[in-house]
PDB file of C-alpha atoms in Angstrom:
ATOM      1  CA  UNK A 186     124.815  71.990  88.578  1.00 96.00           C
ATOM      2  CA  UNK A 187     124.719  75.773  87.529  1.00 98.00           C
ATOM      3  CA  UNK A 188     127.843  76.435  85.874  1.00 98.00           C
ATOM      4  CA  UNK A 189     129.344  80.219  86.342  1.00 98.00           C
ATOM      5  CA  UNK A 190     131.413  81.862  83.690  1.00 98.00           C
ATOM      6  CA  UNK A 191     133.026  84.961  84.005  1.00 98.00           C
ATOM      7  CA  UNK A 192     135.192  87.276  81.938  1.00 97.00           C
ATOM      8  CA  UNK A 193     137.656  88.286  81.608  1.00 97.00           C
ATOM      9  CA  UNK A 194     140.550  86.272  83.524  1.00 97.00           C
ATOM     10  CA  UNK A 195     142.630  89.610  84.296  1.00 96.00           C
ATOM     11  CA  UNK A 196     141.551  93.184  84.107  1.00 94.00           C
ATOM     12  CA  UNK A 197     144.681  95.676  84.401  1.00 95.00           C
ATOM     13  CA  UNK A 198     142.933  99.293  85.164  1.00 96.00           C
ATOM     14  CA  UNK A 199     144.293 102.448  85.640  1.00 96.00           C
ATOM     15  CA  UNK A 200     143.118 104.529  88.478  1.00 97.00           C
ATOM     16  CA  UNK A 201     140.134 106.334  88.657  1.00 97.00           C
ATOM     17  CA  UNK A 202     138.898 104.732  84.922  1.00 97.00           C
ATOM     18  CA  UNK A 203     135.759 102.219  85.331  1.00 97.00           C
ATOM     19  CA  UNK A 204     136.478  98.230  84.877  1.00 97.00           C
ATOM     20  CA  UNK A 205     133.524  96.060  83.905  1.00 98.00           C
ATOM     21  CA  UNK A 206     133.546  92.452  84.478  1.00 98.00           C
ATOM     22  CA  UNK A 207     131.172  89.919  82.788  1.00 98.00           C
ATOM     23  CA  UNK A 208     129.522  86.666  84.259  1.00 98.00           C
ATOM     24  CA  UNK A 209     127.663  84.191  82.406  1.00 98.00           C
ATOM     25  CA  UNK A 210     125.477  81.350  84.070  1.00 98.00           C
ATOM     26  CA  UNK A 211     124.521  77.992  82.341  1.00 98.00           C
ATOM     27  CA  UNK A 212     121.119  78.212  83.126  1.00 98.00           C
ATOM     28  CA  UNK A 213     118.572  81.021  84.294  1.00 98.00           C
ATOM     29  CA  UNK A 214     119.105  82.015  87.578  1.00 98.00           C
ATOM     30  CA  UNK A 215     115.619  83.018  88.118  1.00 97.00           C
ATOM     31  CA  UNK A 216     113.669  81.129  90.975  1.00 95.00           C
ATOM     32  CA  UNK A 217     110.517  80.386  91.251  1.00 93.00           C
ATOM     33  CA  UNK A 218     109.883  83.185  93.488  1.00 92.00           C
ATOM     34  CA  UNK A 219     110.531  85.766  90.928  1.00 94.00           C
ATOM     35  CA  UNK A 220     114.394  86.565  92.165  1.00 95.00           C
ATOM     36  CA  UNK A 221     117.508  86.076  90.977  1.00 97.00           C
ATOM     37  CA  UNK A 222     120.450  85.344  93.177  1.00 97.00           C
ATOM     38  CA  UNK A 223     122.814  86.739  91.626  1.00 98.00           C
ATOM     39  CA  UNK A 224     125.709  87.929  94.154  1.00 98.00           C
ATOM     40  CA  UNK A 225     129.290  89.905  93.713  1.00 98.00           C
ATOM     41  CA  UNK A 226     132.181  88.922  96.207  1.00 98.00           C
ATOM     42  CA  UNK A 227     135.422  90.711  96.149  1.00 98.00           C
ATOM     43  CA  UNK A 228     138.906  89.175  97.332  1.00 98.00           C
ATOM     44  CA  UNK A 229     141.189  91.545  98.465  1.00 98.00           C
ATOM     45  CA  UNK A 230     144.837  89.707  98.561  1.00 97.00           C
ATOM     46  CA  UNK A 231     145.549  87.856 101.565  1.00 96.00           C
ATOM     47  CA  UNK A 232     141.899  88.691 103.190  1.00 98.00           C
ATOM     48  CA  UNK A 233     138.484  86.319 102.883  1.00 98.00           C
ATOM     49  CA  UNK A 234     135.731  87.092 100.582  1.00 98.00           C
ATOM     50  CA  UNK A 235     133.210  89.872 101.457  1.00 98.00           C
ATOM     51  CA  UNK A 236     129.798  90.461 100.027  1.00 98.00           C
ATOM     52  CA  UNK A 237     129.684  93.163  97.891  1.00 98.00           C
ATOM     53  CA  UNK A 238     126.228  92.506  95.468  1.00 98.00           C
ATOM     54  CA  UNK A 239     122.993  90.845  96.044  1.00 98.00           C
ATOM     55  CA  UNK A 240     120.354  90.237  93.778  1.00 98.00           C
ATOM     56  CA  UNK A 241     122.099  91.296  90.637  1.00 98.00           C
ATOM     57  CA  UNK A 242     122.195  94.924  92.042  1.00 98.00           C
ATOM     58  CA  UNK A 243     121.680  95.910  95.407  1.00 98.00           C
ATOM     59  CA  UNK A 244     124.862  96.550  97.232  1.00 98.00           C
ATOM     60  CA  UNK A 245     125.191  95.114 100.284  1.00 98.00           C
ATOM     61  CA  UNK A 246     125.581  97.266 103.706  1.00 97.00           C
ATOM     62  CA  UNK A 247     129.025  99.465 103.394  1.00 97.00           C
ATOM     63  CA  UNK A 248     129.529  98.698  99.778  1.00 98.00           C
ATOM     64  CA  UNK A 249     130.879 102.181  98.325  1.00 98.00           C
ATOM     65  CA  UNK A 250     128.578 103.158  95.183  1.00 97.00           C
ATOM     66  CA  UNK A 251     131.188 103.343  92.773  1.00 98.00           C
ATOM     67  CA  UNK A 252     129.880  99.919  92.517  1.00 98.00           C
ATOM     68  CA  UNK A 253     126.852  98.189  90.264  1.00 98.00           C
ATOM     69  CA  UNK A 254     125.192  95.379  89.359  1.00 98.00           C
ATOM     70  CA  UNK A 255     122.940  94.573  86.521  1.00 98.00           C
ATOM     71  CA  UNK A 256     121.888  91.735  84.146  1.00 98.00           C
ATOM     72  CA  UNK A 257     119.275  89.728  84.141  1.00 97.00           C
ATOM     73  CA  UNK A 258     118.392  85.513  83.182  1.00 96.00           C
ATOM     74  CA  UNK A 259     121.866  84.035  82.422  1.00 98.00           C
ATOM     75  CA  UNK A 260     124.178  87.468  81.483  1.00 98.00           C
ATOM     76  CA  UNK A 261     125.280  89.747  84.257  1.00 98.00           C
ATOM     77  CA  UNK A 262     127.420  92.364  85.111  1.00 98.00           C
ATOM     78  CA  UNK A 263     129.998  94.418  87.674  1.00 98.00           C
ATOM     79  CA  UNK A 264     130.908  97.602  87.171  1.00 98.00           C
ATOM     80  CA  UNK A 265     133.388  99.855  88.903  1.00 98.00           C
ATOM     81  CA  UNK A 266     133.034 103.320  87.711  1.00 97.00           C
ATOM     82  CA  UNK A 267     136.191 104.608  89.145  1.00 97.00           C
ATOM     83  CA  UNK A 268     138.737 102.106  90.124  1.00 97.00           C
ATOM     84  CA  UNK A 269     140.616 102.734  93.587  1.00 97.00           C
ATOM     85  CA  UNK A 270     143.864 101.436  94.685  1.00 97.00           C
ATOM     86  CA  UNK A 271     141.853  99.247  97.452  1.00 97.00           C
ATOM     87  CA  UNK A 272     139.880  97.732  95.093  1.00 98.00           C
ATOM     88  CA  UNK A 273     142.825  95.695  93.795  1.00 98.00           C
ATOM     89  CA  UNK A 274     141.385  91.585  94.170  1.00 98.00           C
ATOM     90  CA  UNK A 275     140.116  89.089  92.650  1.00 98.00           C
ATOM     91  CA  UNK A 276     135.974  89.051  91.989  1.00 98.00           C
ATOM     92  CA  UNK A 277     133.654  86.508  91.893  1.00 98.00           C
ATOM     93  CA  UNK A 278     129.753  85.962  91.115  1.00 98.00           C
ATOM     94  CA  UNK A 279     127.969  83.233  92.627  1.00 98.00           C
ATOM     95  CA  UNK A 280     124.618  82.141  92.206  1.00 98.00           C
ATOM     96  CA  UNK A 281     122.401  81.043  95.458  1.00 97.00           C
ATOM     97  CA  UNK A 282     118.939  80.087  93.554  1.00 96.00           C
ATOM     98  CA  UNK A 283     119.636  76.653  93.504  1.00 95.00           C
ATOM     99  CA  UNK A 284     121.844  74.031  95.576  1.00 95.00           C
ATOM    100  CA  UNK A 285     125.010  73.530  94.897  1.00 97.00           C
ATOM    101  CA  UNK A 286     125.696  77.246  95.242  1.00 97.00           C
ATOM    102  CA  UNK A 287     128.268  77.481  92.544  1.00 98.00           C
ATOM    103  CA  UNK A 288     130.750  80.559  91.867  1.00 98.00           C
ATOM    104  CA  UNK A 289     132.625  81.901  88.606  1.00 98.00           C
ATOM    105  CA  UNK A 290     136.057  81.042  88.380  1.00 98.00           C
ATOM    106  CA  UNK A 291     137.551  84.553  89.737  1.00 98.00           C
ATOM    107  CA  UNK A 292     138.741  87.937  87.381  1.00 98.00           C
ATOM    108  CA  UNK A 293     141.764  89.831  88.860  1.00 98.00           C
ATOM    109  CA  UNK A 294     141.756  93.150  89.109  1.00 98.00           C
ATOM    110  CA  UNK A 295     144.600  95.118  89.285  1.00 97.00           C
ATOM    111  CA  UNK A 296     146.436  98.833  88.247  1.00 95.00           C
ATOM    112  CA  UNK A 297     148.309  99.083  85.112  1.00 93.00           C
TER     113      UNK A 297
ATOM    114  CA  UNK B 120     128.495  89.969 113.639  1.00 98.00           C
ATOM    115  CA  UNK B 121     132.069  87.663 114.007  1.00 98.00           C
ATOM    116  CA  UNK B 122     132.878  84.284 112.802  1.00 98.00           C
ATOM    117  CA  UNK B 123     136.132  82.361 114.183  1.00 98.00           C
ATOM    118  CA  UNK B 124     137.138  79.507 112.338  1.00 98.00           C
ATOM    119  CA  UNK B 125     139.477  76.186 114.228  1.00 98.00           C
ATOM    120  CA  UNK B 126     140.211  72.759 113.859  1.00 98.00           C
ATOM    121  CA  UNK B 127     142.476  73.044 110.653  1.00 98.00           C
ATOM    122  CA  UNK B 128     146.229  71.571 110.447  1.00 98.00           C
ATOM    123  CA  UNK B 129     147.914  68.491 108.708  1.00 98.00           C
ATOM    124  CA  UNK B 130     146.370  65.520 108.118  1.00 98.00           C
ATOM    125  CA  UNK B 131     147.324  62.418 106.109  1.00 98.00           C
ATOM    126  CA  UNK B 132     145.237  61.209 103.279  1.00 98.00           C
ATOM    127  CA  UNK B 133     141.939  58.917 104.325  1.00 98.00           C
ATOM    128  CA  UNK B 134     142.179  60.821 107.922  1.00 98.00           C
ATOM    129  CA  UNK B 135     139.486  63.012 109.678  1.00 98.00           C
ATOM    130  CA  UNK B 136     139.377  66.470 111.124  1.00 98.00           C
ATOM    131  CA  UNK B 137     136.997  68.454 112.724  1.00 98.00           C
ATOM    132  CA  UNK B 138     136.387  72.272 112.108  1.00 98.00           C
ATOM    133  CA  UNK B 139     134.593  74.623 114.668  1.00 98.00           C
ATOM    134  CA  UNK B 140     133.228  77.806 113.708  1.00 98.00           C
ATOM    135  CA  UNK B 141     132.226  80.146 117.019  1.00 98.00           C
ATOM    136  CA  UNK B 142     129.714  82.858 115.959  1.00 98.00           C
ATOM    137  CA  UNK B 143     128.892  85.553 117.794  1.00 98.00           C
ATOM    138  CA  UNK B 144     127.232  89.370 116.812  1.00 98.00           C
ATOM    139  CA  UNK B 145     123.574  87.782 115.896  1.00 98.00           C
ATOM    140  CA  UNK B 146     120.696  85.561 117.198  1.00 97.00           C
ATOM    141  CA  UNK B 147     122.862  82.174 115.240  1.00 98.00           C
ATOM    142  CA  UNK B 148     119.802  79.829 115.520  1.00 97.00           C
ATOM    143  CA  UNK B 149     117.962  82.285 113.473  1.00 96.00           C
ATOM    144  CA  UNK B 150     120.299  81.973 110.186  1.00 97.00           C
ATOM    145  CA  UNK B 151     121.602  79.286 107.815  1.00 97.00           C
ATOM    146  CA  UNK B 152     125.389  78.689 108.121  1.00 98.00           C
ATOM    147  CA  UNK B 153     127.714  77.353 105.794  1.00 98.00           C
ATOM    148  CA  UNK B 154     131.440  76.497 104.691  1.00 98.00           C
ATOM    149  CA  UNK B 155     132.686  77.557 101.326  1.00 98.00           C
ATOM    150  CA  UNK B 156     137.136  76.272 100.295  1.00 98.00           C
ATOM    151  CA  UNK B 157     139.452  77.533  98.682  1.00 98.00           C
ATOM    152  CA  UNK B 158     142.387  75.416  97.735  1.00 98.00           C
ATOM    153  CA  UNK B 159     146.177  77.126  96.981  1.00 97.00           C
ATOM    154  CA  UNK B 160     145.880  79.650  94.744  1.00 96.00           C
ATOM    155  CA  UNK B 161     142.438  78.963  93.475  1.00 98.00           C
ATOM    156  CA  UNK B 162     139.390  80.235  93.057  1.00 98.00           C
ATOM    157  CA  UNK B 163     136.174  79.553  95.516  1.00 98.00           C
ATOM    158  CA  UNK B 164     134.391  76.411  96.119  1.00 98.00           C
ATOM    159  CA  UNK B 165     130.904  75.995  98.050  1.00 98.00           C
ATOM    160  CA  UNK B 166     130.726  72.788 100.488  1.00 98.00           C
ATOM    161  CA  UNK B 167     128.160  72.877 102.408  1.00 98.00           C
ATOM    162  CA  UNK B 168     124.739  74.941 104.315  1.00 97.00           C
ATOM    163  CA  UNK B 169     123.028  73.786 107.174  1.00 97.00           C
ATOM    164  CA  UNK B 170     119.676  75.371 107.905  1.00 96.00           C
ATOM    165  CA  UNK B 171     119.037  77.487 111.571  1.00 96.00           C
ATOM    166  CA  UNK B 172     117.519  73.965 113.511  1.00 95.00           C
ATOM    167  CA  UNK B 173     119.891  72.040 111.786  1.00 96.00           C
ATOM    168  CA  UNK B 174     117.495  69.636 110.279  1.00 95.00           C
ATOM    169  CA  UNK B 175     118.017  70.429 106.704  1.00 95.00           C
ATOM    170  CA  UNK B 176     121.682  70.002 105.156  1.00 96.00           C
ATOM    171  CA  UNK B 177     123.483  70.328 101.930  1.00 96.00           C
ATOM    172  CA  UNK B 178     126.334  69.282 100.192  1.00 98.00           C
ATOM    173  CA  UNK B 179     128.801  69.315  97.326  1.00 98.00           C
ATOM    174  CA  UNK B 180     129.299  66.429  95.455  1.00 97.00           C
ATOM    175  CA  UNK B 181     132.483  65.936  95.705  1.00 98.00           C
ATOM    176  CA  UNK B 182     132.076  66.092 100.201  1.00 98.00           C
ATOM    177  CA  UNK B 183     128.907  63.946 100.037  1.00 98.00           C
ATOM    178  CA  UNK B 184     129.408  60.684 101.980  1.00 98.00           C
ATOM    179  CA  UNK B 185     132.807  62.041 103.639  1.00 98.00           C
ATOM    180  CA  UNK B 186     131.832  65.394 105.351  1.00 98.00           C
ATOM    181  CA  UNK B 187     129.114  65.923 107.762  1.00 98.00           C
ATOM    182  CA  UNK B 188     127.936  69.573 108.960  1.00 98.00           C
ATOM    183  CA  UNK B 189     126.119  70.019 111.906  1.00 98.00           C
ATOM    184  CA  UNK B 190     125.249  72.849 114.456  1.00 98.00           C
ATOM    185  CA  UNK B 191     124.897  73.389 118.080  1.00 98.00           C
ATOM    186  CA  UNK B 192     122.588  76.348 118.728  1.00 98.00           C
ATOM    187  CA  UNK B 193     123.393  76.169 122.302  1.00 98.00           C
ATOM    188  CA  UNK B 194     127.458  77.004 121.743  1.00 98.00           C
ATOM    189  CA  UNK B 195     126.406  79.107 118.562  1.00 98.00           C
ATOM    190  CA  UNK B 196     128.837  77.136 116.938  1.00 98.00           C
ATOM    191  CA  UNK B 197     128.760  75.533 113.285  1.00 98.00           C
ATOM    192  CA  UNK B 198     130.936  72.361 112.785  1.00 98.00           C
ATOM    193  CA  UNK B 199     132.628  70.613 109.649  1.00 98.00           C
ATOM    194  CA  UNK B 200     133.172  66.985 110.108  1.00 98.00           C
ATOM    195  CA  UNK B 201     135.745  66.047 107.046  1.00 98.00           C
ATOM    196  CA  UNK B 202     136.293  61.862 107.095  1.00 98.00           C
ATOM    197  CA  UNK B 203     138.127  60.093 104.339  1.00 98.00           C
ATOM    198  CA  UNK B 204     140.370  63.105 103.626  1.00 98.00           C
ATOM    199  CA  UNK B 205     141.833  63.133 100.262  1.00 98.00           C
ATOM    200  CA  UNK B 206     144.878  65.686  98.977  1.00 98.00           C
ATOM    201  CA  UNK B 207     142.224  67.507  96.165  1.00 98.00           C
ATOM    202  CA  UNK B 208     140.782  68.286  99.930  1.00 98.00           C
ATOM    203  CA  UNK B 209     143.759  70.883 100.808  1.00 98.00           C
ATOM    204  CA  UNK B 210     142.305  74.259 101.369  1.00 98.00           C
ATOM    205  CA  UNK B 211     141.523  77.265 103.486  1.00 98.00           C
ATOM    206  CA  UNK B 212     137.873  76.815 104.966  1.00 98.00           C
ATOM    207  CA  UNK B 213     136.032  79.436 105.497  1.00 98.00           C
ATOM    208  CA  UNK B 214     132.784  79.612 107.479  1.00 98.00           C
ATOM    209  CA  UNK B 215     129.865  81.811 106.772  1.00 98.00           C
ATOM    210  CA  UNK B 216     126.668  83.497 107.871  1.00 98.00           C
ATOM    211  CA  UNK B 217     124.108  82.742 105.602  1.00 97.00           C
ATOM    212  CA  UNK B 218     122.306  86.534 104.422  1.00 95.00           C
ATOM    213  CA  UNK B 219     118.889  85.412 104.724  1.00 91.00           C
ATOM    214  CA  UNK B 220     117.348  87.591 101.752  1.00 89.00           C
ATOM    215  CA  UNK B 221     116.478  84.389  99.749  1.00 86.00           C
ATOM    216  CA  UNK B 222     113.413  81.584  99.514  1.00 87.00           C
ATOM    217  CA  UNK B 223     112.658  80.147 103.076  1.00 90.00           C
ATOM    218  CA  UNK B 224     111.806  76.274 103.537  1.00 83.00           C
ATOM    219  CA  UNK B 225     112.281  74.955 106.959  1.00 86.00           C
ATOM    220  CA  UNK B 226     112.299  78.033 108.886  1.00 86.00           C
ATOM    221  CA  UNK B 227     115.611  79.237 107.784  1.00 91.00           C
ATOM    222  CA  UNK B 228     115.623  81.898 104.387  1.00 92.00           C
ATOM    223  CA  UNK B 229     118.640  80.793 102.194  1.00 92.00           C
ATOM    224  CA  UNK B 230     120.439  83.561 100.035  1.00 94.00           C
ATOM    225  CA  UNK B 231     124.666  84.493  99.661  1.00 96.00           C
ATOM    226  CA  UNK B 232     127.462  84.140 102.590  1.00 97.00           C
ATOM    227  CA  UNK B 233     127.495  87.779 103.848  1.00 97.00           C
ATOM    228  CA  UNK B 234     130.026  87.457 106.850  1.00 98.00           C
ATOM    229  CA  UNK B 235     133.109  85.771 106.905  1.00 98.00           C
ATOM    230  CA  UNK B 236     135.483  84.344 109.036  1.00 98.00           C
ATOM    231  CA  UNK B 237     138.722  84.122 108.713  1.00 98.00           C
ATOM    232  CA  UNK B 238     139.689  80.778 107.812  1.00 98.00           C
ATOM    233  CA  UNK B 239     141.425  77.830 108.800  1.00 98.00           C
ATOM    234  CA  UNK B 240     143.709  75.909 106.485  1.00 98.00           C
ATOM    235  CA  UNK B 241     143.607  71.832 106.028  1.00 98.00           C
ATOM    236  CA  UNK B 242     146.602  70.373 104.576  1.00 98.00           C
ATOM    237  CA  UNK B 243     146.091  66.606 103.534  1.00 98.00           C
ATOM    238  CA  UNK B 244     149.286  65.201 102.694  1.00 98.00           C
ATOM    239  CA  UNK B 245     151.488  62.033 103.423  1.00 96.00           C
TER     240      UNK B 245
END
């Protein structure tokens, strides 16, 4: 199984600065088709998971573009480029090019 | 598109339950579906995808042998069927639409969970 790594655990921002938040996958997530699926879910407390990122860096529909995605093989990354009070939640990658879908282990965001 | 989630509640260790997700918003038949937990105050966990006919199924190691997905096209409804329940089994359940931006095998394209319902929590506990 494709094991999903992300960094850091916590990430206390203050408002309007960017956050960044790393994930790291065991293995290349490039298929055999020439993609990579390479998604971005946010959390919001209390609420399910919505898509945010797919394919390392095309935002999915309604996704504000304060948001990016980028990375490539095994290293990719989120970026916020100006934190807002409603994106306070917990983010996770997840991979989809190869059954078991497998996610990173969560980073909280939240305002100092 | 809207995804309702039922079926959850308390159940004691080596019992069943059934989920029911009701999907409405899209042609259902057309897309993958599939059920992703998350237990107390953790982090997500994929279970299982079932392909648009239904034919084609996947699973986590630690469901395989004890839950069974299925589909009924006809009630656009996706089902869980958890047997030999176990405490490490105690989560919220959410069901998903499949986005279907991904490699296609079976007539259904595979990619992320882009809607989500809302849940339905499974307690397994004596």
């Amino acid at each position: 199984d494709i094991v999903m790594t992300q960094t850091p655990l916590s990430s206390p921002v203050t408002l309007g600065q960017p956050a960044s938040i790393s994930c790291r996958s065991s293995q290349s997530l490039e298929h055999s088709d020439g993609n990579t699926y390479l998604s971005w879910l946010q959390q919001r407390p209390g609420q399910p998971p919505r898509l945010l990122i797919y394919k390392i860096s095309n935002r999915f529909s309604g996704v504000p573009d304060r948001f990016s995605g980028s990375g490539a093989g095994t290293d990719f990354t989120l970026r916020i480029s100006r934190v807002e009070a409603e994106d306070v939640g917990v983010y996770y990658c997840m991979q989809a090019t190869q059954f078991p879908h497998t996610f990173g282990g969560g980073t909280k965001v939240e305002i100092k | 598109v809207h995804l309702f989630e039922s079926g959850g509640g308390l159940v004691r260790p080596g019992g069943s339950l059934r989920l029911s997700c009701a999907a409405s918003g899209f042609t259902f038949s057309d897309y993958a579906m599939t059920w992703v937990r998350q237990a107390p105050g953790k982090g997500l966990e994929w279970v299982s995808s079932i392909g648009g006919s239904g034919v084609i199924t996947f699973y986590a190691d630690s469901v395989r042998g004890r839950f069974t997905i299925s589909r009924d096209n006809s009630k656009n409804t996706v089902y869980l069927q958890m047997d030999s329940l176990r405490a490490d089994d105690t989560a919220v359940y959410y069901c998903a639409k499949v986005f279907a931006i991904g490699y296609c095998f079976g007539g259904t394209c595979y990619g992320p969970p882009d809607y989500w319902g809302q849940g339905t929590l499974v307690t397994v506990s004596s």
